[in-house]
Amino acid sequence: VAKMAKLVEEAQNNKSKTQRYVDECAKYYTPGVCVVAACLAGIPAAMRVHDMEKWYHLALVVLVSACPCALILSTPVAAFCALSKAATSGLLVKGAEYLEILSTVKVICFDKTGTITKGEFSVSSFHPLIDNQKLLY
């Protein structure tokens, strides 16, 4: 049990490609937005523009509307929730990157009776190749 808990913890610490991309963009995006806002407030002040309240308001609007907080916070939270749900369902996923890869999978084939199943055979569904009315005759 301790080994499984350690694997789950390691999986949650591994960042996915999307998480790394968002973190990398945030390194440049956030300071860039701050520079733009500072210029919007600072340049008119240096030029002694009379209506500074308008420029301060515009700088504040840029800061609020360009804030990437939702994206920066939601990416790791979504990955953490997915890994936690998988772990509570009995699935061990090595990291969020593997969940992203899993989203591109089209077909999954299993061939380990007794290993990944209970070993009890049952018909889960039946799809006839001909119409149901013809089966009655």
Short mmCIF file of C-alpha atoms in Angstrom, two decimals:
data_model
loop_
_atom_site.label_atom_id
_atom_site.label_comp_id
_atom_site.label_asym_id
_atom_site.label_seq_id
_atom_site.Cartn_x
_atom_site.Cartn_y
_atom_site.Cartn_z
CA VAL A 1 0.00 0.00 0.00
CA ALA A 2 2.86 2.38 0.82
CA LYS A 3 4.44 1.72 -2.57
CA MET A 4 1.15 2.51 -4.32
CA ALA A 5 0.80 5.74 -2.32
CA LYS A 6 4.34 6.69 -3.30
CA LEU A 7 3.57 6.03 -6.99
CA VAL A 8 0.44 8.19 -6.81
CA GLU A 9 2.42 10.99 -5.14
CA GLU A 10 5.13 10.79 -7.82
CA ALA A 11 2.49 10.87 -10.54
CA GLN A 12 0.97 14.02 -9.09
CA ASN A 13 4.38 15.71 -8.95
CA ASN A 14 5.19 15.00 -12.62
CA LYS A 15 4.03 17.88 -14.82
CA SER A 16 2.39 17.21 -18.16
CA LYS A 17 3.37 18.85 -21.43
CA THR A 18 0.45 21.27 -21.13
CA GLN A 19 1.38 22.21 -17.57
CA ARG A 20 5.00 22.85 -18.59
CA TYR A 21 3.82 24.95 -21.56
CA VAL A 22 1.51 27.08 -19.39
CA ASP A 23 4.29 27.60 -16.83
CA GLU A 24 6.75 28.58 -19.57
CA CYS A 25 4.30 31.07 -21.12
CA ALA A 26 3.49 32.54 -17.71
CA LYS A 27 7.18 33.36 -17.19
CA TYR A 28 7.04 35.83 -20.08
CA TYR A 29 3.35 36.72 -20.31
CA THR A 30 2.86 38.00 -16.77
CA PRO A 31 5.90 40.34 -16.75
CA GLY A 32 4.92 41.52 -20.24
CA VAL A 33 1.44 42.47 -19.04
CA CYS A 34 2.95 44.29 -16.07
CA VAL A 35 5.28 46.26 -18.37
CA VAL A 36 2.37 47.25 -20.64
CA ALA A 37 0.32 48.38 -17.63
CA ALA A 38 3.29 50.31 -16.20
CA CYS A 39 3.80 52.03 -19.55
CA LEU A 40 0.11 52.93 -19.74
CA ALA A 41 0.33 54.56 -16.32
CA GLY A 42 3.92 55.83 -16.41
CA ILE A 43 4.37 57.38 -19.86
CA PRO A 44 1.37 59.74 -19.61
CA ALA A 45 2.52 60.69 -16.08
CA ALA A 46 6.02 61.49 -17.39
CA MET A 47 4.49 63.57 -20.17
CA ARG A 48 2.37 65.44 -17.59
CA VAL A 49 -0.95 64.49 -19.14
CA HIS A 50 -3.80 66.26 -17.33
CA ASP A 51 -6.34 63.39 -17.20
CA MET A 52 -4.21 60.81 -15.35
CA GLU A 53 -7.22 59.06 -13.81
CA LYS A 54 -8.18 57.78 -17.27
CA TRP A 55 -4.70 56.32 -17.84
CA TYR A 56 -4.53 54.71 -14.39
CA HIS A 57 -7.94 53.19 -15.00
CA LEU A 58 -6.77 51.86 -18.40
CA ALA A 59 -3.65 50.33 -16.80
CA LEU A 60 -5.82 48.66 -14.18
CA VAL A 61 -8.16 47.31 -16.87
CA VAL A 62 -5.16 45.77 -18.67
CA LEU A 63 -3.95 44.13 -15.46
CA VAL A 64 -7.34 42.67 -14.57
CA SER A 65 -8.36 41.50 -18.05
CA ALA A 66 -4.99 40.00 -18.98
CA CYS A 67 -4.52 38.07 -15.73
CA PRO A 68 -3.69 34.42 -16.57
CA CYS A 69 -4.49 33.23 -13.06
CA ALA A 70 -7.40 31.04 -14.12
CA LEU A 71 -5.30 29.16 -16.68
CA ILE A 72 -2.24 28.87 -14.45
CA LEU A 73 -4.30 27.53 -11.54
CA SER A 74 -6.75 25.34 -13.43
CA THR A 75 -4.21 23.25 -15.36
CA PRO A 76 -2.50 21.60 -12.35
CA VAL A 77 -5.79 21.31 -10.44
CA ALA A 78 -7.43 19.42 -13.33
CA ALA A 79 -4.45 17.07 -13.59
CA PHE A 80 -4.41 16.49 -9.82
CA CYS A 81 -8.15 15.72 -9.77
CA ALA A 82 -7.85 13.29 -12.70
CA LEU A 83 -4.91 11.45 -11.10
CA SER A 84 -6.71 11.29 -7.74
CA LYS A 85 -9.89 9.93 -9.32
CA ALA A 86 -7.90 7.33 -11.25
CA ALA A 87 -6.11 6.27 -8.06
CA THR A 88 -9.36 5.91 -6.11
CA SER A 89 -10.73 3.81 -8.98
CA GLY A 90 -7.76 1.46 -8.76
CA LEU A 91 -5.79 2.85 -11.71
CA LEU A 92 -2.19 3.94 -11.27
CA VAL A 93 -1.18 6.55 -13.83
CA LYS A 94 2.47 7.63 -13.83
CA GLY A 95 1.64 11.28 -14.47
CA ALA A 96 -0.66 13.80 -16.10
CA GLU A 97 1.35 13.56 -19.31
CA TYR A 98 0.09 10.00 -19.77
CA LEU A 99 -3.50 11.18 -19.33
CA GLU A 100 -2.95 13.64 -22.19
CA ILE A 101 -1.53 10.85 -24.36
CA LEU A 102 -4.49 8.65 -23.41
CA SER A 103 -6.88 11.26 -24.84
CA THR A 104 -5.52 10.51 -28.34
CA VAL A 105 -6.02 6.73 -28.12
CA LYS A 106 -8.67 5.39 -30.51
CA VAL A 107 -8.68 1.65 -29.64
CA ILE A 108 -7.71 -0.33 -26.53
CA CYS A 109 -7.29 -4.13 -26.65
CA PHE A 110 -7.01 -6.37 -23.57
CA ASP A 111 -5.91 -10.01 -23.56
CA LYS A 112 -5.24 -11.05 -19.98
CA THR A 113 -8.20 -13.09 -18.74
CA GLY A 114 -7.98 -13.46 -14.99
CA THR A 115 -5.35 -10.75 -14.66
CA ILE A 116 -7.45 -7.71 -15.45
CA THR A 117 -10.82 -9.43 -15.14
CA LYS A 118 -12.50 -11.63 -12.56
CA GLY A 119 -12.12 -14.69 -14.77
CA GLU A 120 -15.89 -15.15 -14.89
CA PHE A 121 -17.28 -15.14 -18.41
CA SER A 122 -20.58 -13.41 -19.13
CA VAL A 123 -22.31 -11.88 -22.13
CA SER A 124 -22.38 -8.14 -21.60
CA SER A 125 -24.21 -7.29 -24.82
CA PHE A 126 -25.56 -8.94 -27.95
CA HIS A 127 -25.67 -7.29 -31.37
CA PRO A 128 -27.35 -9.47 -34.02
CA LEU A 129 -26.28 -9.08 -37.63
CA ILE A 130 -29.85 -9.47 -38.88
CA ASP A 131 -33.17 -7.89 -37.93
CA ASN A 132 -34.82 -9.07 -34.68
CA GLN A 133 -38.00 -10.11 -36.55
CA LYS A 134 -36.04 -12.55 -38.75
CA LEU A 135 -34.53 -14.16 -35.65
CA LEU A 136 -38.00 -15.25 -34.50
CA TYR A 137 -38.58 -17.48 -37.57
#
